mmCIF file of C-alpha atoms and ligand atoms in Angstrom:
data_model
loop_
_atom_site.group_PDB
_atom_site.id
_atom_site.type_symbol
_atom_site.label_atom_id
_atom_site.label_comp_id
_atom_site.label_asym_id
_atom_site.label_seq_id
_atom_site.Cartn_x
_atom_site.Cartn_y
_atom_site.Cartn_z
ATOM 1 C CA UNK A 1 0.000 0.000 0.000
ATOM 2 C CA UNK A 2 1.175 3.146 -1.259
ATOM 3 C CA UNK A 3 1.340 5.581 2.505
ATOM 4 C CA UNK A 4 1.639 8.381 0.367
ATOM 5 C CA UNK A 5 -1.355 7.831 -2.120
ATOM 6 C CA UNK A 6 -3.552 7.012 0.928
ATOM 7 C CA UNK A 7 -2.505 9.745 3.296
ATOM 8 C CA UNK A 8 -2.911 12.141 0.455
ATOM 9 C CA UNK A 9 -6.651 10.564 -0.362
ATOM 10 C CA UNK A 10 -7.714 11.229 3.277
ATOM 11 C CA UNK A 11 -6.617 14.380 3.424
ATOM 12 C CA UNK A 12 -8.615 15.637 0.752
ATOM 13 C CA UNK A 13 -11.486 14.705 3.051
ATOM 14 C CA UNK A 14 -10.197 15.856 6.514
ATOM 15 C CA UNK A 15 -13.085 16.831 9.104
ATOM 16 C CA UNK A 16 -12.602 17.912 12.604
ATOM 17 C CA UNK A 17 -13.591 16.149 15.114
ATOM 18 C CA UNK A 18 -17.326 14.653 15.656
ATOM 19 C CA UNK A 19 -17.529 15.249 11.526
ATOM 20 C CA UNK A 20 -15.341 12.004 10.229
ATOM 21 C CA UNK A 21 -17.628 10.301 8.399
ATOM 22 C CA UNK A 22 -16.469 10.505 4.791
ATOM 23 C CA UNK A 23 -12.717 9.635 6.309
ATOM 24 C CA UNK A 24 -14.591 6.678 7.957
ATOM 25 C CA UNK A 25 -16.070 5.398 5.111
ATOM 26 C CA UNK A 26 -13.157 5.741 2.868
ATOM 27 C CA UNK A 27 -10.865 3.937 5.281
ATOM 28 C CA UNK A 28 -13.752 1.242 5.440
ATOM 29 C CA UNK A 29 -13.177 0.700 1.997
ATOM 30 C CA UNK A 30 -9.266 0.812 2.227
ATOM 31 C CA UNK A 31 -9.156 -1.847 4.924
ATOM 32 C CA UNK A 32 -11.603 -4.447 3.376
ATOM 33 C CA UNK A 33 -9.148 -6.607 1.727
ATOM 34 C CA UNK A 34 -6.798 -6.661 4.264
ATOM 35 C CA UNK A 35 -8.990 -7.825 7.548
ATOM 36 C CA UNK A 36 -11.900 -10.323 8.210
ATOM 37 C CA UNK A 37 -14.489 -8.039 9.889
ATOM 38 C CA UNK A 38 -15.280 -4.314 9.172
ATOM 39 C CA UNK A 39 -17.164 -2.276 10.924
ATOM 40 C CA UNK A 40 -18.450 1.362 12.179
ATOM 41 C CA UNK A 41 -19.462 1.206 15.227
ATOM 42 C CA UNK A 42 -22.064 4.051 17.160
ATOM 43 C CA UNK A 43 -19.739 6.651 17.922
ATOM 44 C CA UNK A 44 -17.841 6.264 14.073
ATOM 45 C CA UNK A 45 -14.883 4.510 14.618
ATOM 46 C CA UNK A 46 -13.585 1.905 12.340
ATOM 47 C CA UNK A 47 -13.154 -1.087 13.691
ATOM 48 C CA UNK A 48 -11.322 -3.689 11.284
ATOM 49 C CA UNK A 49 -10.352 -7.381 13.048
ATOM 50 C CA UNK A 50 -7.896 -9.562 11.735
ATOM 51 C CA UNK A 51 -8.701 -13.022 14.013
ATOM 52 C CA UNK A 52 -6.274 -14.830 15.878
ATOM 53 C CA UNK A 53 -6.384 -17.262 18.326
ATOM 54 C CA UNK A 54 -4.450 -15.571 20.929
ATOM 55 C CA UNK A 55 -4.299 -12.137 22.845
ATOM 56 C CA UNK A 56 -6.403 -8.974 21.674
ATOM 57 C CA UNK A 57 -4.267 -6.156 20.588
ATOM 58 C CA UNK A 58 -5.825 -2.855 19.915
ATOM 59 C CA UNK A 59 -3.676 -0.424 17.442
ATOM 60 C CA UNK A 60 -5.037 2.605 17.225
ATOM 61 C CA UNK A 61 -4.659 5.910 15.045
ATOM 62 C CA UNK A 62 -7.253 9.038 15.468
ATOM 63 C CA UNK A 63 -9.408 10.305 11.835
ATOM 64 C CA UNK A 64 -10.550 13.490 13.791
ATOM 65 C CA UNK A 65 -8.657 16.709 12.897
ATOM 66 C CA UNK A 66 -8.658 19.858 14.700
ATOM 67 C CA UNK A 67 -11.019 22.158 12.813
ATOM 68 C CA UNK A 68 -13.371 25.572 13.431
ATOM 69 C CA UNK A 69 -16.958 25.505 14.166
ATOM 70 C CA UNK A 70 -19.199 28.600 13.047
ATOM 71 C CA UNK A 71 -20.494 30.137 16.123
ATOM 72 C CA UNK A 72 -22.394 33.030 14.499
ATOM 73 C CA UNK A 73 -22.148 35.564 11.428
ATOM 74 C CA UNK A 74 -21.435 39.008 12.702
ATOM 75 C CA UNK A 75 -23.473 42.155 11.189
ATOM 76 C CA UNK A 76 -20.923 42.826 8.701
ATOM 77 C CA UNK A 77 -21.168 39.514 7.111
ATOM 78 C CA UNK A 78 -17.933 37.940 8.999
ATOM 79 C CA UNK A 79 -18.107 34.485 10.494
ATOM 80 C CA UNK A 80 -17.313 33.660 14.147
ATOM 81 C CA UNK A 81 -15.700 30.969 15.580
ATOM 82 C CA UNK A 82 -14.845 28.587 17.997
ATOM 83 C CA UNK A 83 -12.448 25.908 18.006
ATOM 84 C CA UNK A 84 -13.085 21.998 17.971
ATOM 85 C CA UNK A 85 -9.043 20.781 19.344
ATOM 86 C CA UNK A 86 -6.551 22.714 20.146
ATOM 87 C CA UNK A 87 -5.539 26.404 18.734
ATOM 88 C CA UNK A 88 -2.906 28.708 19.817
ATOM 89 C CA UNK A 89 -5.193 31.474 18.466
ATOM 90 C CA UNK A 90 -2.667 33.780 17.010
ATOM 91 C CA UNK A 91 -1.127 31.331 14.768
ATOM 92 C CA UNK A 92 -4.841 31.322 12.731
ATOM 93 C CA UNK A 93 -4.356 34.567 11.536
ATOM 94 C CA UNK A 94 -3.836 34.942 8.205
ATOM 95 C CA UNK A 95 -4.682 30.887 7.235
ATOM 96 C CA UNK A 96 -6.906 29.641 4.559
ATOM 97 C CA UNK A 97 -9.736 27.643 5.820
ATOM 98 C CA UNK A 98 -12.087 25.572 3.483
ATOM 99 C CA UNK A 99 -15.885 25.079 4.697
ATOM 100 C CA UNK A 100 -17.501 21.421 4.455
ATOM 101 C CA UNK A 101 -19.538 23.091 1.197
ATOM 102 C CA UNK A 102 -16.012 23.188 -0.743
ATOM 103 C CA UNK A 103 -16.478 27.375 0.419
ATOM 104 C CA UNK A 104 -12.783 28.825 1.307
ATOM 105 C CA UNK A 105 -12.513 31.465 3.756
ATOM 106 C CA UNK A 106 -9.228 33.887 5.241
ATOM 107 C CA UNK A 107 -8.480 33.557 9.097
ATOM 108 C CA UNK A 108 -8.452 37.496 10.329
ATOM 109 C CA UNK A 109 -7.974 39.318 13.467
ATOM 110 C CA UNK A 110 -10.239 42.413 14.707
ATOM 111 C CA UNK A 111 -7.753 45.541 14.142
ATOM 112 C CA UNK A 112 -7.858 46.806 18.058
ATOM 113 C CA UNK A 113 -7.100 43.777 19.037
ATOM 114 C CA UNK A 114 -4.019 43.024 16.900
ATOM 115 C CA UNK A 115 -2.964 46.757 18.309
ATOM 116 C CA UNK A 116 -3.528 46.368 21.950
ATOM 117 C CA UNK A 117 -2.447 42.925 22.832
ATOM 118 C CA UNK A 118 0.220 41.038 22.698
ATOM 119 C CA UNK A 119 -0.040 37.813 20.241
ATOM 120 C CA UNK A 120 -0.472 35.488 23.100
ATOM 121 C CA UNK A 121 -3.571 37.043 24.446
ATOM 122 C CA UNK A 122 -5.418 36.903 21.070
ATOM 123 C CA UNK A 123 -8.367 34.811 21.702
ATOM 124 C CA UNK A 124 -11.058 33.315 19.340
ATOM 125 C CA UNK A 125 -13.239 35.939 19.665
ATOM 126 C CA UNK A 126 -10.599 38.449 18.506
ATOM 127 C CA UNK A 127 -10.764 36.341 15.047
ATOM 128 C CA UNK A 128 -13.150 35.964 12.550
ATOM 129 C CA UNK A 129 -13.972 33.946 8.468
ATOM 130 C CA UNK A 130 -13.927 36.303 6.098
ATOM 131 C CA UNK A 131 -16.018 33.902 3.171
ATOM 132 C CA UNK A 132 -16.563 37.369 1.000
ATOM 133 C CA UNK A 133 -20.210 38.006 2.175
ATOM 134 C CA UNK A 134 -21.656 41.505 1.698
ATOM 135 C CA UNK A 135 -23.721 41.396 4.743
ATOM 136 C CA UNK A 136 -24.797 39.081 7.561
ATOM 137 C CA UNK A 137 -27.746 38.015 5.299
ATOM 138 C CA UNK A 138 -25.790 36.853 2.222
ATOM 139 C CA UNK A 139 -23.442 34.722 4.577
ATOM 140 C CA UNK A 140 -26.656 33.165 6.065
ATOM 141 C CA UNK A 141 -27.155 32.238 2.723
ATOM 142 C CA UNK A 142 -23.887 30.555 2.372
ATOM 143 C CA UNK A 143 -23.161 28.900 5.726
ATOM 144 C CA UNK A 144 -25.201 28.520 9.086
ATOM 145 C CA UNK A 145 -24.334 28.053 12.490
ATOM 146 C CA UNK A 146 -22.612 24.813 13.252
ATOM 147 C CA UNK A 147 -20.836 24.528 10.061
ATOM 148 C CA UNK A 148 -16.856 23.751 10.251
ATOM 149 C CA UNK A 149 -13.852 24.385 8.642
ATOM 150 C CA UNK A 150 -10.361 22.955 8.113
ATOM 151 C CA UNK A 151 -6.890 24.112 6.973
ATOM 152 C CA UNK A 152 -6.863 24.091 3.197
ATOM 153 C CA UNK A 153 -4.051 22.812 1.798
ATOM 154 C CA UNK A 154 -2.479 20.612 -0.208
ATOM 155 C CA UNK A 155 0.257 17.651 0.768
ATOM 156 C CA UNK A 156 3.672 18.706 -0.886
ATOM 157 C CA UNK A 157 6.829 16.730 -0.847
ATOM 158 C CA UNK A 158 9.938 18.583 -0.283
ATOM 159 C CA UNK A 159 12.831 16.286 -0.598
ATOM 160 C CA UNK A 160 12.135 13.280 2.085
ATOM 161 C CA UNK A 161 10.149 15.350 3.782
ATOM 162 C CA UNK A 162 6.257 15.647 3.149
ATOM 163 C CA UNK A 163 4.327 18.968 4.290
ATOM 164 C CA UNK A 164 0.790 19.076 4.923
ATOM 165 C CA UNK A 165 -2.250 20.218 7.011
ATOM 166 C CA UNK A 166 -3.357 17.497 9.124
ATOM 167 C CA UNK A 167 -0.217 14.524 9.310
ATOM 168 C CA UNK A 168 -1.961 14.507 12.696
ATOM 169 C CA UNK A 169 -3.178 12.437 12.483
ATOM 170 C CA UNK A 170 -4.183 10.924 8.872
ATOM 171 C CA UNK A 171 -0.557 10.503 8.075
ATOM 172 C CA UNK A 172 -0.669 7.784 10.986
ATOM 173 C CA UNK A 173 -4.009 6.485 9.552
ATOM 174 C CA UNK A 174 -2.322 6.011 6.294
ATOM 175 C CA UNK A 175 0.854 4.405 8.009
ATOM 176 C CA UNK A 176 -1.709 1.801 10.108
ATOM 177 C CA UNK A 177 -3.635 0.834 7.042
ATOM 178 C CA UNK A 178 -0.266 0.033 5.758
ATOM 179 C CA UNK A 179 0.598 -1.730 8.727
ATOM 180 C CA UNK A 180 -2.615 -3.816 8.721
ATOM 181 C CA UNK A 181 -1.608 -4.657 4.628
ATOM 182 C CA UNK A 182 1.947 -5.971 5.954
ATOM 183 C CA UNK A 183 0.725 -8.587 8.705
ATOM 184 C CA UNK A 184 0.468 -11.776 7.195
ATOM 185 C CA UNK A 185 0.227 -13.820 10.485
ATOM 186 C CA UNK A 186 -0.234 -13.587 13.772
ATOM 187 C CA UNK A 187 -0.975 -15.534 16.560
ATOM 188 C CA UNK A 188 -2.507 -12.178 18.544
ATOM 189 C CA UNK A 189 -6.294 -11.453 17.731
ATOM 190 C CA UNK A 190 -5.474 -8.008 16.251
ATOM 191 C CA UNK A 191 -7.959 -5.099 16.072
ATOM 192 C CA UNK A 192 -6.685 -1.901 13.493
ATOM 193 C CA UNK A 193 -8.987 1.269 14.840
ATOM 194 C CA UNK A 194 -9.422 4.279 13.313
ATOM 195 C CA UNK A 195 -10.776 6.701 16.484
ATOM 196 C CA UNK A 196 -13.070 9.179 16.266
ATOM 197 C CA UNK A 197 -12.836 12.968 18.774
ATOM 198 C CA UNK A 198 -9.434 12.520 19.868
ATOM 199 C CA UNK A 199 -8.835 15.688 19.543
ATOM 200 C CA UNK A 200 -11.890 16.906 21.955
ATOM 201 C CA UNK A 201 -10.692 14.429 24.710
ATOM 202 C CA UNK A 202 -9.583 11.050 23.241
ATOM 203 C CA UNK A 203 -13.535 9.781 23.422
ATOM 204 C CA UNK A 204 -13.960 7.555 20.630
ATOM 205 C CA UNK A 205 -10.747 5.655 21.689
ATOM 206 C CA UNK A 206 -12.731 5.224 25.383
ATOM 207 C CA UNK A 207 -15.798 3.274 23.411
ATOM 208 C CA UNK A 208 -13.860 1.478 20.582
ATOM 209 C CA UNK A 209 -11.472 -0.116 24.132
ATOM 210 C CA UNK A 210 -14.139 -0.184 26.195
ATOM 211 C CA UNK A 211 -16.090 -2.673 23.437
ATOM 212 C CA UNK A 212 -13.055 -4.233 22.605
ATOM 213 C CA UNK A 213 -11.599 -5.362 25.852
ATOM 214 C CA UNK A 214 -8.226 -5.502 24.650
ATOM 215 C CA UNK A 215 -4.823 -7.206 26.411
ATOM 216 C CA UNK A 216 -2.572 -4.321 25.054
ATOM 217 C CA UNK A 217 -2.642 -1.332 23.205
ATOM 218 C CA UNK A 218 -0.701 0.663 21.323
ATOM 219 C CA UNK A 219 -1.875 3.748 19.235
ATOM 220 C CA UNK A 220 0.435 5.775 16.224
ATOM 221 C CA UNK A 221 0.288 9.921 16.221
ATOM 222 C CA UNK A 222 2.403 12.354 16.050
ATOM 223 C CA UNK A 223 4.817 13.597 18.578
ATOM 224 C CA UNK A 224 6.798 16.892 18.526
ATOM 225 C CA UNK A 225 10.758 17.634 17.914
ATOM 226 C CA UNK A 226 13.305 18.883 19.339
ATOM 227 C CA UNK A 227 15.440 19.670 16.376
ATOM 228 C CA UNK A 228 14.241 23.247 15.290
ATOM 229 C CA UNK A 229 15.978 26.566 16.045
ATOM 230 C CA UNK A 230 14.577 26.718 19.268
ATOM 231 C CA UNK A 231 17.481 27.097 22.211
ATOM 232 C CA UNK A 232 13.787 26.137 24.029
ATOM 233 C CA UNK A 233 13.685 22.493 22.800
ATOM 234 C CA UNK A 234 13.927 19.991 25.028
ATOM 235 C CA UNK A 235 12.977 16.885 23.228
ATOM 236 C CA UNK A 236 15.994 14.745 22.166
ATOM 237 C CA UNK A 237 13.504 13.665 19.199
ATOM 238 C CA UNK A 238 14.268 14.113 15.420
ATOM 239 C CA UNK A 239 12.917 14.292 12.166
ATOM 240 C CA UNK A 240 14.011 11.518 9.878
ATOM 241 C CA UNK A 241 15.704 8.858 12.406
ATOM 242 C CA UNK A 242 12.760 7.019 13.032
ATOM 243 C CA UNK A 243 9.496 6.603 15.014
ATOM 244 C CA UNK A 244 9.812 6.867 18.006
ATOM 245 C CA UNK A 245 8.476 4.437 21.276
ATOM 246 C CA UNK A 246 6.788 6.759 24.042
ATOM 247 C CA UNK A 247 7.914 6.634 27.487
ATOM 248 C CA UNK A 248 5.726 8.926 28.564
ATOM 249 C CA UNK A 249 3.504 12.079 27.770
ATOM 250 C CA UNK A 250 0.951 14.371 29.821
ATOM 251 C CA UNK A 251 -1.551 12.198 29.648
ATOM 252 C CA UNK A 252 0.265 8.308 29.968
ATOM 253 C CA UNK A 253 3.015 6.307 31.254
ATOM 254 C CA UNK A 254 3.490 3.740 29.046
ATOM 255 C CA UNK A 255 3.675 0.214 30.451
ATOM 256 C CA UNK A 256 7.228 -0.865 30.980
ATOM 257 C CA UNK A 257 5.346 -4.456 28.927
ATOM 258 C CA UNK A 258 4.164 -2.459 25.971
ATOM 259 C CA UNK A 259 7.838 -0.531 25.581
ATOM 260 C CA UNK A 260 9.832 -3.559 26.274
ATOM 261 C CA UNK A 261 7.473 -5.241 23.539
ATOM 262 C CA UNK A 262 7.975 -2.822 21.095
ATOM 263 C CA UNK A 263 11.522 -2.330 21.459
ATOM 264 C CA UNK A 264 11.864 -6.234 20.896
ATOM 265 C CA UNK A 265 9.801 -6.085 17.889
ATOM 266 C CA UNK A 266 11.864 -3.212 16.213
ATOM 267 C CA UNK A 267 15.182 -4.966 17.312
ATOM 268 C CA UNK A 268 13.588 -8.188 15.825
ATOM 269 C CA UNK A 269 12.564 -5.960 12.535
ATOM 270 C CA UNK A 270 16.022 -4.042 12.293
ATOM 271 C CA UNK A 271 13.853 -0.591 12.756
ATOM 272 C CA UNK A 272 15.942 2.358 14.144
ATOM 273 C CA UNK A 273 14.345 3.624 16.606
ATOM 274 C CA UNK A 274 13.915 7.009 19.382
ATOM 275 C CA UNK A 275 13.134 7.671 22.768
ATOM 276 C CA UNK A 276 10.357 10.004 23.482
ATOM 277 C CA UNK A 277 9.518 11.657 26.625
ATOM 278 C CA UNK A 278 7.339 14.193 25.527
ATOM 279 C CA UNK A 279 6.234 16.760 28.827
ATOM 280 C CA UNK A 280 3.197 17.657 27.098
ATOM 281 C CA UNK A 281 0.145 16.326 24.854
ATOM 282 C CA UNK A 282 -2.011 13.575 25.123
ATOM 283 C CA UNK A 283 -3.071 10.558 22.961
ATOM 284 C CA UNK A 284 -5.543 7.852 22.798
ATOM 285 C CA UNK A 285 -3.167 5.398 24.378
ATOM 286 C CA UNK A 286 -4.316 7.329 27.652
ATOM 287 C CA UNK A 287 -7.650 6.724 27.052
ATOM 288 C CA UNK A 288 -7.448 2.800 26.498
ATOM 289 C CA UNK A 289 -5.040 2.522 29.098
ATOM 290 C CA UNK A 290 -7.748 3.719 31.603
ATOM 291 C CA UNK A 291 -10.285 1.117 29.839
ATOM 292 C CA UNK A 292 -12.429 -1.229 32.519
ATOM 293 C CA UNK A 293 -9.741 -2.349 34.898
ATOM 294 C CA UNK A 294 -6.443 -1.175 32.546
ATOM 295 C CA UNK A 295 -5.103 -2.665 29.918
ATOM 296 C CA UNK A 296 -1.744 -2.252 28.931
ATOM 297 C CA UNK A 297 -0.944 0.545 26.708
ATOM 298 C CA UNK A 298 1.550 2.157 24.710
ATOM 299 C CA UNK A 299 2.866 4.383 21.787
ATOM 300 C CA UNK A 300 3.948 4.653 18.575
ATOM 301 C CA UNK A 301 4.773 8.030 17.533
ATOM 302 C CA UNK A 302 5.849 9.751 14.194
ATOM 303 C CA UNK A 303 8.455 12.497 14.971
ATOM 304 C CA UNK A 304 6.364 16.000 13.391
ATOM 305 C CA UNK A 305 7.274 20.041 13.400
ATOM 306 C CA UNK A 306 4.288 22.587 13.616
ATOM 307 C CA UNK A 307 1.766 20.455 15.155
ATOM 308 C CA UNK A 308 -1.220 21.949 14.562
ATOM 309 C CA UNK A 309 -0.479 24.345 12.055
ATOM 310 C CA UNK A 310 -1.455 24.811 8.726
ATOM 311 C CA UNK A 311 1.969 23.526 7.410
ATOM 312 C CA UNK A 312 3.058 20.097 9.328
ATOM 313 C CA UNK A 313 6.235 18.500 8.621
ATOM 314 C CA UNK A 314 7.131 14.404 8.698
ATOM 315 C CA UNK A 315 9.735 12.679 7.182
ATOM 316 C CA UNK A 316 8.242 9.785 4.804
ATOM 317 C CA UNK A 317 11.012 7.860 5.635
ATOM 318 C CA UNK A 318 9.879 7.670 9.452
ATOM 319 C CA UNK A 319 6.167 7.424 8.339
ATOM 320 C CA UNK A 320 7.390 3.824 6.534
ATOM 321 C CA UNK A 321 9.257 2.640 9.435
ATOM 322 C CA UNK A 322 6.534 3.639 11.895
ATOM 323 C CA UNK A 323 3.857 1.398 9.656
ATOM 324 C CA UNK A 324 6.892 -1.545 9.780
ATOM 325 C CA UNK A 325 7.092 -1.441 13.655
ATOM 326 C CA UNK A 326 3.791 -1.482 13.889
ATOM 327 C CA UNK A 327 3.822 -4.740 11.650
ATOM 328 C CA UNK A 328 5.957 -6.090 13.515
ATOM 329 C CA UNK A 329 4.328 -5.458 16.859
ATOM 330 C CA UNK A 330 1.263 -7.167 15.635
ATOM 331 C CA UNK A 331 2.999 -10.321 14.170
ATOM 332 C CA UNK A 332 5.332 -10.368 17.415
ATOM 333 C CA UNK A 333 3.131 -13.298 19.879
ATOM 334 C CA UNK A 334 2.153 -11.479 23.299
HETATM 335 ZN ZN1 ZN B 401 -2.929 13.492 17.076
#
């Protein structure tokens, strides 16, 4: 399975969080020949099986994306906002958005605000979706209340790297559907999910585990970097070295079962591999992890710059490797 091709066909139909249907169904399709049971269950998720006769193993990666909902149109015509996931407000202004009607939009700030505060105490409210509209009644016209937006945006490739709104976390989506393609045996029962609102609160990971009942899991998203200009970073994490295995992040501590498991399985694989301690964040591993009476839980993360932004950054080299440990952590008995 071609990551690329796939990450670049579930991009095109991104929706934030709560709105994932079209991703759903498209991934659906994409898993079919690969597992023995599909299905979508209340809350959206994707559930695809692949039997076995021994332990369940849930992999997970989420389809949400972080996205604005329309709160109101303004008397001038201007849409306003707030935020499903996680904005740094200021970092919106000036970015293309694209409304679930194909309509694109520009990301501005109210002028007094932009002169009287610093960028760090812009809020949501200071912003608002320009979509054109002459008035408040020709955007009613064009949108209503409720409606979202996401980033627009197309993937680029630049070098080995690949740029793109939303490698959080579809590039991971497209890296487990690969994942799922390369098993070709295992004695694990293995369950590939594709989570719904992770971005509001890692809930569809909650259901899908809860359902599920799994022995371990182990989700795939994307993880910040430490190799940027920044005398700030921290991380020791890099782009294009590898995924990396979580220790731990704001919301988990990974079990010391599910590292020493997938550190086996990438030794086994010959798949280079980091150390992440990340001191911020949260995944669906957290979620699962707290699932009934606990299951064991871990991560899988793909090393990514601008998180969040309009313009991600992973290396397709670590995408590949990320979708081969996470092969090999399936096939690997637990
Ligand atoms: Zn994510």
């Amino acid at each position: 399975m071609d990551i690329l091709k796939t990450f670049t066909h579930l991009q095109s139909m991104a929706r934030p969080s709560g709105f994932e249907s079209p991703c759903a169904q498209a991934i659906a399709e994409l898993a079919g020949p690969y597992c023995d049971e599909v299905k979508i269950d209340t809350l959206g998720n994707v559930i695809c099986r692949k039997k076995g006769p021994g332990k369940r193993l849930m992999m997970a990666a989420h389809m949400d994306v972080i996205g604005l909902i329309i709160t109101h149109i303004d008397k001038k015509g201007f849409l306003r906002f707030g935020a499903l996931g996680g904005f740094v407000p200021y970092r919106l202004i000036g970015a293309r958005m694209k409304l679930e009607n194909g309509m694109g939009g520009s990301v501005w700030c109210d002028e007094k605000a932009m002169e009287e505060k610093k960028l760090e105490d812009i809020t949501l409210g200071d912003l608002y979706l320009d979509i054109g509209a002459e008035s408040e009644e020709s955007a009613g016209k064009m949108v209503q209340v409720g409606d979202v937006a996401v980033y627009e945006g197309e993937p680029q490739q630049v070098g080995r790297m690949l740029l793109a709104p939303y490698c959080d976390d579809l590039i991971a989506c497209a890296a487990l559907l690969s994942a799922m393609s390369q098993v070709e045996k295992s004695e694990n029962d293995l369950y590939f999910v594709f989570t719904v609102q992770e971005e509001v609160g890692l809930r569809g990971a909650a259901t899908a585990a809860y359902a599920i009942d799994p022995d371990f899991g182990v989700c795939m998203d994307v993880t910040r970097t430490g190799d940027n200009p920044s005398e700030k970073a921290k991380m020791v994490v890099k782009l294009g070295v590898g995924p990396t295995i979580k220790i731990k992040d704001a919301s988990l501590l990974c079990n010391p079962q599910v590292i020493a498991h997938l550190r086996e399985a990438a030794k086994e694989g010959d798949v280079p591999y980091q150390d992440e301690v990340l001191t911020a964040g949260g995944t669906d591993s957290a979620a699962i992890q707290k699932t009934r009476g606990g299951v064991l839980s871990g991560c899988i993360s793909i090393p990514c710059r601008y998180i969040h932004s309009q313009n991600e950054m992973v290396s397709l080299k670590d995408v590949e490797q990320s979708a081969r440990l996470m092969a090999l952590c399936a096939q690997r008995t637990l």
